[in-house]
Amino acid sequence: MPLHRLTHLSRYLPFLKWFLEYRSQHLIGDLMAGVIVAIMLVPQGMAYALLAGLPPQIGLYASIMPLILYALLGTSRTLAVGPVAIVSLLVATGVGQLAQPNTSEYLTLAMMLALLVGILQMLMGVVRLGFLVNFLSHAVISGFTSAAAIIIGFSQLKHLFGLQLPKTESFPELLQEIWQHLPQRNSITLILGLTSLVVLLVFNHQLQPLLKKLGMPQNLILPLTRGGPLLLVLVNTVLVWRLQLHEVAQVKIIGEIRAGLPPLTLPTFDLKSWQALMPTAVAISLVGFMESISVAKSLASKRRQKIDANQELIGLGAANLSAAFTGGYPVTGGLSRTMVNFSAGANTGLASIITALLIALTVLFFTPLFYFLPQAVLAAIIIVAVLNLIDFTSLQRMWQYNRADAASLLITFGAVLGLGIEAGILVGVLASLCLYLWRTSHPHLAVVGRIEGSEHFRNVLRNPVKTYPHVLAIRVDESLYFANIKALEDYVLHAVSHISDLQHLVLICSAINFIDASALETLEALFADLNSAGVRVYLAEVKGPVMDQLEKTDFVEKLGRERIFLSTHQAMLALGCN
Amino acid sequence: MPLHRLTHLSRYLPFLKWFLEYRSQHLIGDLMAGVIVAIMLVPQGMAYALLAGLPPQIGLYASIMPLILYALLGTSRTLAVGPVAIVSLLVATGVGQLAQPNTSEYLTLAMMLALLVGILQMLMGVVRLGFLVNFLSHAVISGFTSAAAIIIGFSQLKHLFGLQLPKTESFPELLQEIWQHLPQRNSITLILGLTSLVVLLVFNHQLQPLLKKLGMPQNLILPLTRGGPLLLVLVNTVLVWRLQLHEVAQVKIIGEIRAGLPPLTLPTFDLKSWQALMPTAVAISLVGFMESISVAKSLASKRRQKIDANQELIGLGAANLSAAFTGGYPVTGGLSRTMVNFSAGANTGLASIITALLIALTVLFFTPLFYFLPQAVLAAIIIVAVLNLIDFTSLQRMWQYNRADAASLLITFGAVLGLGIEAGILVGVLASLCLYLWRTSHPHLAVVGRIEGSEHFRNVLRNPVKTYPHVLAIRVDESLYFANIKALEDYVLHAVSHISDLQHLVLICSAINFIDASALETLEALFADLNSAGVRVYLAEVKGPVMDQLEKTDFVEKLGRERIFLSTHQAMLALGCN
């Protein structure tokens, strides 16, 4: 096949790019990263499946084919796909409304959800709707993520304390139930859980600097520090088994895990369930894509690689479809595992394929090892993972930088905790859009005057400038559209009604990037009215694209071409203000 | 009372301004305008009441106290308040869903609606929500008005043809019913109606130029041309009476109108009805205010007077409250009557008070005269009035100027006809906001180069300019916020991944009016990633207010203050590009 055909093909099969250029020096990094991510993924996959209300092996199943599919079709070479905390929470709340956890109906619905997410993401990729995710602002994402992390953390407290809670519908209800059931806690479970928590925190935060200080080589430090969860799993499993804690102290354990490769599953096509799952599927499609693309982009730019948002949707969609057909549940690119994959030296998608093969070996041969694993340890793994998602820094920075952004963060945070995940995101998105519209509907307008002896004109309120009684020069610091044109009109009319000997009005348009039809009509009417009130209007510094637009109408003829000046200085000179 | 106390008071009682300065030369204009508007208002008031599904005298009642209240509390000196076509249509659709027209229940609900509108407008004025109306774009207003005019016009065809139609729920249904009942038309009614239509069109469009040509003085032309409807009413009434057409040919007549001043009415407080009426009340409050304020502003600016949007809401709210307590129905400032009031020479609110007194005299003494008035004549008056509201020009202009605006006009137009008035407005507003967001989320970005031998940098695609292989200068033509920052990021990353020997990136910020927190975070991450990829970032022409914002964070320190240049020229010189 000639090269240009291959290049063309690689748009649809992005792995061809790295596959055809694969070099031997890539292998060591890919192998290393593949192994380390697998070590992280075994306990995380099981833990997130439990969080989603599913048997632990489902998390492992969702860590095989989806990784391979994404490696073939995704554009990021380092993204680590698989079960993640927030998508698991969305699954738990979405499917939890329709069925009881740990029933076969629940399992069927979770796979159906993966199918729907796969279809949605594929469709969005094909019709190029990737831009939709742009409407999730940092503030909304941060507020949502923090709130979701808190909900996830508290949802794991029951495992940590060994409590038997009834199903809860909302976060406030969950808090109440935990509080009421606290006296029935299982102390041995709590001790195992808290110890795990402390060990994990030490592994995450203390071990790396310590090992570095001890002079251990970097390519040993990473597997050791990232192996923390797997180590905990093994130690606790052995402990429970030797002391028979599940019998002696009623410590809840994972129990039997079905061994063998994931079965081929055929999701059922049930219109009513599809409709019921649709809002959750939309939320997972967007939130999952958003989490994935942001980390993929950031890492790709560090190596001057390119991420194609719409091809990413196709890659993630394919991953979710494969999850639906191999007994899995919705997946996406995870933030922390991707970072580990990248720093462990992953060069290409081969790293993910290696991870997938290792997980496949695990489900084939090692699942009996997890029989005695206490649930509290998985809960501790989840809690430590989501602790990193709680984001106070953004709030603090936004509060300092811009109160409106901080407000939409807090609104989203409160709405997710108070109204639930999906309603919360929706409220957040609407709030951030309203705040943006509010901002642009209150344009910054400045009366300017000449800095004496220069051609510069500046805000009269900020600078000592020279003004002229019969001429008013106003700089408009916003594109003009229907929601803000009235503010300009009011400002001008107020000025005109207060300056009795005003004859000329100069509008400085240097910051106007477009004028919509409403604004244009209002301007025309305003200029005509001002004209009959004896005030002549002039424009200065109209941008090229705006002028192109205006030329399509008779605006320029009506105003008079001689009244449009290239610079404010020229306009003022023409009006005798020098 | 000292003068400054009065000035202060006149903020709340705007009539004090003209009352205290009243001069004798104002009187002739006010008197003339008051009489002419009354001549228009008598038939229009009755006609619009019929359109709203109410007895004709309700339209007259709504033309007394509301006019006086607005004259005292409104800030426009020439606005002619009273029943208008579109608000009447909104009343008909809103109240029509809850009761049968011409029942006492219907009447009660209409007054309740006036009360609700009054309360809403007052509240909006007090908490300064007048800006809400800014979110109705010209495109939405034009599409809505045209569609409403068409609905009104077709709703009057049954009177024009003398048809008995069943109640219809939607515009398509109305069309269908008219079509089906057309064979049952009353020919005499149709003749009266069509003749009236033609006479009115002649009065509106032919008579004024003709009389002018004949040399008639202007202050006689206006009462003559504007007296057309009243003349028609009188001629047709006499005709029906003399020929007994209501008996002979079953021509539908107005019948008995209750004589005497409007009764004092107490709207009932019924929570369920209030809730049911609320969407209509919100629509009337906003649409009525919008119609009113746009004409008020335009006329005030011609005389260098000032309109205060929030005080206008209070004035209109008070007018509606008074309508609720004097047997009326919702009112607002009407476009055509206000224009007539203005051109007839109205100087102050006294003109409206004179109109109100004349209407009061009419209901006291002259209602028996309208007994034989055929409904077809009122229908003709309505049809001619709304014909002027159908606005093809805006569509044509917008299509030429900006397809997005034309699209939101057409969407609103179609939605109002297809989905109904209130849903249609809502769809239109959302569509126009989405189109705005779409536009700002796709910022114009231009790679610029030096116009040789100058300090000017222009778009490389539009101008023959000099560029430098290791430096990329990008001009950003939009404020940066969450919905468009990804577009900039993609653009930059694409450029960086395609120019292999790129070392420096200059962002020209002259058109950036603000940067929100999301955009700032993305920029920071982008700059850091570019840095690790060996590309250094510089900013040029950052605006004062934007710089002030950035100074609140550590952005400037992180970037390096020496990397921010006042002009693009300075930045390029520093990078060795001259």
Coordinates of N, CA and C in Angstrom, one line a residue, chain A residues 273-443:
Chain A
S273 N -36.2 0.8 29.0 CA -34.9 1.0 29.8 C -34.0 1.9 29.1
W274 N -33.9 1.9 27.8 CA -33.1 2.8 27.1 C -33.5 4.3 27.4
Q275 N -34.8 4.5 27.4 CA -35.2 5.9 27.7 C -34.9 6.3 29.1
A276 N -35.1 5.3 30.0 CA -34.8 5.7 31.4 C -33.3 5.9 31.6
L277 N -32.5 5.2 30.9 CA -31.0 5.3 31.1 C -30.4 6.5 30.3
M278 N -31.2 7.1 29.4 CA -30.7 8.1 28.5 C -30.0 9.3 29.2
P279 N -30.7 9.9 30.2 CA -30.0 11.1 30.8 C -28.7 10.7 31.4
T280 N -28.6 9.5 32.1 CA -27.3 9.1 32.6 C -26.3 8.9 31.5
A281 N -26.8 8.3 30.4 CA -25.8 8.0 29.3 C -25.3 9.3 28.8
V282 N -26.1 10.3 28.6 CA -25.7 11.6 28.1 C -24.6 12.2 29.1
A283 N -25.0 12.1 30.4 CA -24.0 12.7 31.4 C -22.7 11.9 31.3
I284 N -22.7 10.6 31.3 CA -21.5 9.8 31.3 C -20.7 10.1 30.0
S285 N -21.4 10.2 28.9 CA -20.7 10.5 27.6 C -19.9 11.8 27.7
L286 N -20.6 12.8 28.2 CA -20.0 14.2 28.2 C -18.9 14.2 29.3
V287 N -19.3 13.8 30.5 CA -18.3 13.9 31.6 C -17.1 13.0 31.4
G288 N -17.4 11.8 30.9 CA -16.3 10.9 30.6 C -15.4 11.5 29.6
F289 N -16.0 12.0 28.5 CA -15.2 12.6 27.4 C -14.3 13.7 27.9
M290 N -15.0 14.6 28.8 CA -14.3 15.8 29.3 C -13.1 15.4 30.1
E291 N -13.3 14.4 31.1 CA -12.2 14.0 31.9 C -11.0 13.5 31.1
S292 N -11.4 12.7 30.1 CA -10.4 12.0 29.2 C -9.7 13.0 28.3
I293 N -10.4 13.9 27.7 CA -9.8 14.7 26.7 C -8.8 15.8 27.3
S294 N -9.2 16.2 28.5 CA -8.4 17.3 29.1 C -7.0 16.7 29.5
V295 N -7.0 15.5 30.1 CA -5.7 14.9 30.4 C -4.9 14.5 29.1
A296 N -5.6 14.0 28.2 CA -5.0 13.5 26.9 C -4.3 14.7 26.2
K297 N -5.1 15.9 26.1 CA -4.5 17.1 25.5 C -3.3 17.6 26.2
S298 N -3.4 17.6 27.5 CA -2.3 18.2 28.3 C -1.0 17.4 28.0
L299 N -1.1 16.0 28.1 CA 0.1 15.2 27.9 C 0.6 15.2 26.5
A300 N -0.4 15.2 25.5 CA 0.1 15.2 24.1 C 0.9 16.5 23.8
S301 N 0.4 17.6 24.4 CA 1.1 18.9 24.0 C 2.5 18.9 24.6
K302 N 2.7 18.1 25.7 CA 4.1 18.1 26.2 C 5.0 17.4 25.3
R303 N 4.5 16.5 24.4 CA 5.4 15.9 23.4 C 5.1 16.3 22.0
R304 N 4.4 17.5 21.9 CA 4.1 18.1 20.6 C 3.3 17.1 19.8
Q305 N 2.4 16.3 20.4 CA 1.5 15.4 19.7 C 0.2 16.1 19.6
K306 N -0.7 15.5 18.7 CA -2.0 16.2 18.5 C -3.1 15.2 18.9
I307 N -4.1 15.8 19.6 CA -5.3 15.1 19.9 C -6.5 15.6 19.0
D308 N -7.2 14.7 18.4 CA -8.4 15.1 17.6 C -9.6 14.8 18.5
A309 N -10.3 15.8 18.9 CA -11.4 15.6 19.8 C -12.5 14.7 19.3
N310 N -12.8 14.8 18.0 CA -13.9 13.9 17.5 C -13.4 12.5 17.3
Q311 N -12.1 12.3 16.9 CA -11.6 10.9 16.9 C -11.5 10.3 18.3
E312 N -11.2 11.2 19.3 CA -11.2 10.7 20.7 C -12.6 10.1 21.0
L313 N -13.7 10.8 20.6 CA -15.0 10.4 20.9 C -15.2 9.0 20.3
I314 N -14.7 8.8 19.1 CA -14.9 7.5 18.4 C -14.1 6.5 19.2
G315 N -12.9 6.8 19.6 CA -12.1 5.8 20.4 C -12.8 5.4 21.7
L316 N -13.2 6.4 22.4 CA -13.9 6.1 23.7 C -15.2 5.4 23.4
G317 N -15.9 5.8 22.4 CA -17.2 5.1 22.1 C -16.9 3.7 21.8
A318 N -15.9 3.4 21.0 CA -15.6 2.0 20.7 C -15.2 1.2 21.9
A319 N -14.5 1.9 22.8 CA -14.1 1.2 24.1 C -15.3 0.9 24.9
N320 N -16.3 1.8 24.9 CA -17.5 1.5 25.7 C -18.4 0.4 25.0
L321 N -18.4 0.5 23.7 CA -19.2 -0.6 23.0 C -18.6 -2.0 23.3
S322 N -17.2 -2.0 23.3 CA -16.6 -3.3 23.6 C -16.8 -3.7 25.1
A323 N -16.9 -2.7 26.0 CA -17.3 -3.0 27.3 C -18.7 -3.7 27.4
A324 N -19.6 -3.1 26.6 CA -21.0 -3.6 26.6 C -21.0 -5.1 26.1
F325 N -20.1 -5.5 25.2 CA -20.2 -6.8 24.7 C -19.3 -7.8 25.4
T326 N -18.5 -7.3 26.4 CA -17.7 -8.3 27.1 C -17.9 -8.2 28.6
G327 N -19.2 -8.0 29.0 CA -19.5 -8.0 30.4 C -19.0 -6.9 31.2
G328 N -18.7 -5.8 30.6 CA -18.1 -4.7 31.4 C -19.2 -3.6 31.7
Y329 N -18.7 -2.4 32.0 CA -19.6 -1.3 32.3 C -18.9 0.0 31.8
P330 N -19.5 1.2 31.8 CA -18.9 2.3 31.2 C -17.5 2.7 31.7
V331 N -16.7 3.0 30.7 CA -15.3 3.4 31.0 C -14.9 4.7 30.4
T332 N -13.8 5.3 30.8 CA -13.2 6.4 30.2 C -11.8 6.5 30.5
G333 N -11.1 7.6 30.0 CA -9.7 7.8 30.3 C -9.6 8.3 31.7
G334 N -8.8 7.7 32.6 CA -8.7 8.1 34.0 C -7.6 9.1 34.2
L335 N -7.8 10.1 35.0 CA -6.7 11.1 35.2 C -5.5 10.5 35.9
S336 N -5.6 9.8 37.0 CA -4.4 9.5 37.8 C -3.6 8.3 37.1
R337 N -4.4 7.3 36.6 CA -3.7 6.2 35.9 C -3.0 6.7 34.6
T338 N -3.6 7.7 33.9 CA -2.9 8.2 32.7 C -1.6 8.9 33.1
M339 N -1.7 9.7 34.2 CA -0.5 10.4 34.6 C 0.6 9.4 34.9
V340 N 0.3 8.3 35.6 CA 1.2 7.2 35.9 C 1.8 6.6 34.7
N341 N 0.9 6.3 33.8 CA 1.2 5.7 32.5 C 2.3 6.5 31.8
F342 N 2.0 7.9 31.8 CA 2.9 8.8 31.1 C 4.3 8.9 31.8
S343 N 4.2 9.0 33.2 CA 5.5 9.2 33.8 C 6.3 7.8 33.9
A344 N 5.6 6.7 33.8 CA 6.3 5.4 33.7 C 6.9 5.2 32.4
G345 N 6.7 6.1 31.4 CA 7.4 6.0 30.1 C 6.6 5.5 29.0
A346 N 5.3 5.4 29.1 CA 4.5 4.9 28.0 C 4.8 5.8 26.7
N347 N 5.1 5.1 25.6 CA 5.3 5.8 24.4 C 4.2 5.7 23.4
T348 N 3.6 4.5 23.4 CA 2.5 4.3 22.4 C 1.4 3.5 23.1
G349 N 0.3 3.3 22.3 CA -0.8 2.5 22.8 C -0.4 1.1 23.2
L350 N 0.8 0.6 22.8 CA 1.2 -0.8 23.2 C 1.2 -0.9 24.7
A351 N 1.5 0.2 25.4 CA 1.5 0.1 26.9 C 0.1 -0.4 27.4
S352 N -1.0 0.2 26.8 CA -2.3 -0.1 27.2 C -2.6 -1.6 26.9
I353 N -2.1 -2.0 25.7 CA -2.4 -3.4 25.3 C -1.7 -4.3 26.2
I354 N -0.5 -4.0 26.7 CA 0.1 -4.8 27.7 C -0.7 -4.9 29.0
T355 N -1.1 -3.7 29.4 CA -2.0 -3.7 30.6 C -3.2 -4.6 30.4
A356 N -3.8 -4.5 29.3 CA -5.0 -5.3 29.1 C -4.7 -6.8 29.1
L357 N -3.5 -7.2 28.6 CA -3.2 -8.6 28.6 C -2.9 -9.1 30.0
L358 N -2.3 -8.2 30.8 CA -2.0 -8.6 32.2 C -3.3 -8.8 33.0
I359 N -4.3 -7.9 32.7 CA -5.6 -8.0 33.4 C -6.3 -9.3 33.0
A360 N -6.1 -9.6 31.7 CA -6.7 -10.8 31.2 C -6.1 -12.1 31.9
L361 N -4.8 -12.0 32.1 CA -4.2 -13.1 32.9 C -4.7 -13.2 34.3
T362 N -4.9 -12.0 34.9 CA -5.4 -11.9 36.2 C -6.8 -12.6 36.3
V363 N -7.7 -12.2 35.4 CA -9.1 -12.8 35.5 C -9.0 -14.3 35.2
L364 N -8.0 -14.7 34.4 CA -7.9 -16.2 34.0 C -7.5 -17.0 35.2
F365 N -6.5 -16.5 36.0 CA -5.8 -17.3 36.9 C -5.8 -16.8 38.4
F366 N -6.0 -15.5 38.6 CA -5.7 -15.1 40.0 C -6.9 -14.6 40.8
T367 N -8.1 -14.7 40.2 CA -9.3 -14.2 40.9 C -9.5 -15.0 42.2
P368 N -9.2 -16.3 42.3 CA -9.5 -17.0 43.6 C -8.7 -16.4 44.7
L369 N -7.5 -15.7 44.4 CA -6.7 -15.1 45.4 C -7.4 -14.0 46.2
F370 N -8.5 -13.4 45.5 CA -9.1 -12.2 46.2 C -10.3 -12.6 47.0
Y371 N -10.5 -13.9 47.2 CA -11.7 -14.4 48.0 C -11.8 -13.7 49.3
F372 N -10.7 -13.7 50.1 CA -10.7 -13.1 51.4 C -10.5 -11.6 51.5
L373 N -10.4 -11.0 50.4 CA -10.1 -9.5 50.4 C -11.3 -8.8 51.1
P374 N -11.0 -8.0 52.2 CA -12.0 -7.3 52.9 C -12.5 -6.1 52.0
Q375 N -13.8 -5.8 52.0 CA -14.3 -4.7 51.2 C -13.8 -3.3 51.7
A376 N -13.5 -3.3 53.0 CA -13.0 -2.1 53.6 C -11.7 -1.6 53.0
V377 N -10.9 -2.5 52.5 CA -9.6 -2.2 51.8 C -9.9 -1.5 50.5
L378 N -10.9 -2.1 49.8 CA -11.3 -1.4 48.5 C -11.8 0.0 48.8
A379 N -12.7 0.1 49.8 CA -13.2 1.4 50.2 C -12.1 2.4 50.5
A380 N -11.1 1.9 51.2 CA -10.0 2.8 51.5 C -9.3 3.3 50.2
I381 N -9.1 2.3 49.2 CA -8.5 2.6 48.0 C -9.3 3.7 47.2
I382 N -10.6 3.6 47.2 CA -11.5 4.6 46.6 C -11.3 5.9 47.3
I383 N -11.4 5.9 48.6 CA -11.4 7.2 49.3 C -10.1 7.9 49.1
V384 N -9.0 7.2 49.1 CA -7.7 7.9 48.8 C -7.7 8.4 47.4
A385 N -8.2 7.6 46.5 CA -8.2 8.1 45.1 C -9.0 9.3 44.9
V386 N -10.2 9.4 45.5 CA -11.0 10.6 45.3 C -10.6 11.8 46.1
L387 N -9.8 11.6 47.2 CA -9.4 12.7 48.0 C -8.6 13.7 47.1
N388 N -7.9 13.2 46.1 CA -7.2 14.0 45.2 C -8.1 14.9 44.3
L389 N -9.3 14.4 44.2 CA -10.2 15.2 43.3 C -10.9 16.4 43.9
I390 N -10.8 16.4 45.3 CA -11.4 17.6 46.0 C -10.5 18.8 45.8
D391 N -11.1 19.8 45.2 CA -10.2 20.9 44.6 C -10.6 22.2 45.3
F392 N -9.9 22.5 46.3 CA -10.1 23.8 47.0 C -9.3 24.9 46.3
T393 N -8.2 24.5 45.7 CA -7.3 25.5 45.1 C -8.1 26.4 44.0
S394 N -8.9 25.7 43.2 CA -9.6 26.4 42.1 C -10.5 27.4 42.7
L395 N -11.2 27.0 43.8 CA -12.2 27.9 44.4 C -11.4 29.2 44.9
Q396 N -10.3 28.9 45.6 CA -9.5 30.0 46.2 C -9.0 30.9 45.1
R397 N -8.5 30.3 44.0 CA -8.0 31.2 42.9 C -9.1 32.0 42.2
M398 N -10.2 31.3 42.0 CA -11.3 32.0 41.3 C -11.9 33.1 42.2
W399 N -12.0 32.8 43.5 CA -12.5 33.8 44.4 C -11.6 35.1 44.3
Q400 N -10.3 34.9 44.2 CA -9.4 36.0 44.1 C -9.5 36.7 42.7
Y401 N -9.6 35.8 41.7 CA -9.5 36.4 40.3 C -10.8 36.9 39.8
N402 N -11.9 36.2 40.1 CA -13.2 36.6 39.5 C -14.3 35.9 40.2
R403 N -15.1 36.8 40.9 CA -16.1 36.2 41.8 C -17.2 35.5 41.0
A404 N -17.5 35.9 39.8 CA -18.5 35.2 39.0 C -18.2 33.8 38.8
D405 N -16.9 33.5 38.5 CA -16.5 32.1 38.3 C -16.6 31.4 39.6
A406 N -16.1 32.0 40.7 CA -16.2 31.3 42.0 C -17.7 31.0 42.3
A407 N -18.6 31.9 41.9 CA -20.0 31.7 42.1 C -20.5 30.5 41.4
S408 N -20.1 30.3 40.1 CA -20.6 29.2 39.4 C -20.0 27.9 39.9
L409 N -18.8 28.0 40.4 CA -18.2 26.8 41.0 C -19.1 26.4 42.3
L410 N -19.4 27.4 43.1 CA -20.1 27.1 44.3 C -21.5 26.6 44.0
I411 N -22.2 27.2 43.0 CA -23.5 26.8 42.6 C -23.5 25.4 42.2
T412 N -22.5 25.0 41.3 CA -22.5 23.6 40.8 C -22.2 22.7 42.0
F413 N -21.3 23.0 42.9 CA -21.0 22.2 44.0 C -22.2 22.0 44.9
G414 N -22.9 23.1 45.2 CA -24.1 22.9 46.0 C -25.2 22.2 45.3
A415 N -25.3 22.4 44.0 CA -26.4 21.7 43.3 C -26.2 20.3 43.2
V416 N -24.9 19.9 43.0 CA -24.6 18.4 42.9 C -24.9 17.7 44.2
L417 N -24.4 18.4 45.3 CA -24.7 17.8 46.6 C -26.2 17.8 46.9
G418 N -26.9 18.9 46.6 CA -28.3 19.0 47.0 C -29.3 18.4 46.1
L419 N -29.0 18.5 44.8 CA -30.1 18.1 43.8 C -29.7 16.8 43.1
G420 N -28.5 16.3 43.3 CA -28.0 15.1 42.6 C -27.1 15.4 41.5
I421 N -26.4 14.4 41.0 CA -25.3 14.6 40.0 C -25.8 15.2 38.7
E422 N -26.8 14.6 38.1 CA -27.1 15.1 36.7 C -27.8 16.5 36.8
A423 N -28.8 16.7 37.7 CA -29.4 18.0 37.8 C -28.4 19.0 38.2
G424 N -27.4 18.6 39.1 CA -26.4 19.5 39.5 C -25.5 20.0 38.4
I425 N -25.1 19.1 37.5 CA -24.3 19.5 36.3 C -25.1 20.5 35.5
L426 N -26.4 20.2 35.2 CA -27.2 21.0 34.4 C -27.3 22.4 35.0
V427 N -27.6 22.5 36.3 CA -27.7 23.8 37.0 C -26.4 24.5 36.8
G428 N -25.3 23.8 37.0 CA -24.0 24.5 36.9 C -23.7 25.1 35.5
V429 N -24.0 24.3 34.5 CA -23.8 24.7 33.1 C -24.7 26.0 32.9
L430 N -25.9 25.9 33.3 CA -26.8 27.0 33.0 C -26.3 28.3 33.8
A431 N -25.9 28.0 35.0 CA -25.5 29.2 35.8 C -24.2 29.8 35.2
S432 N -23.3 29.0 34.7 CA -22.1 29.6 34.1 C -22.4 30.3 32.8
L433 N -23.4 29.8 32.0 CA -23.8 30.5 30.8 C -24.5 31.8 31.2
C434 N -25.3 31.8 32.2 CA -26.0 33.0 32.6 C -25.0 34.0 33.1
L435 N -24.0 33.6 33.8 CA -23.1 34.6 34.3 C -22.3 35.2 33.2
Y436 N -22.0 34.3 32.1 CA -21.3 34.9 31.0 C -22.1 35.9 30.2
L437 N -23.4 35.5 30.1 CA -24.3 36.5 29.4 C -24.5 37.7 30.2
W438 N -24.6 37.6 31.5 CA -24.6 38.8 32.4 C -23.4 39.7 32.1
R439 N -22.3 39.1 32.1 CA -21.1 39.8 31.9 C -21.0 40.6 30.6
T440 N -21.3 39.8 29.5 CA -21.3 40.5 28.2 C -22.4 41.4 28.0
S441 N -23.5 41.3 28.8 CA -24.6 42.2 28.6 C -24.3 43.5 29.4
H442 N -23.3 43.6 30.1 CA -22.9 44.8 30.8 C -21.5 45.2 30.3
P443 N -21.5 45.8 29.1 CA -20.1 46.1 28.5 C -19.4 47.2 29.2

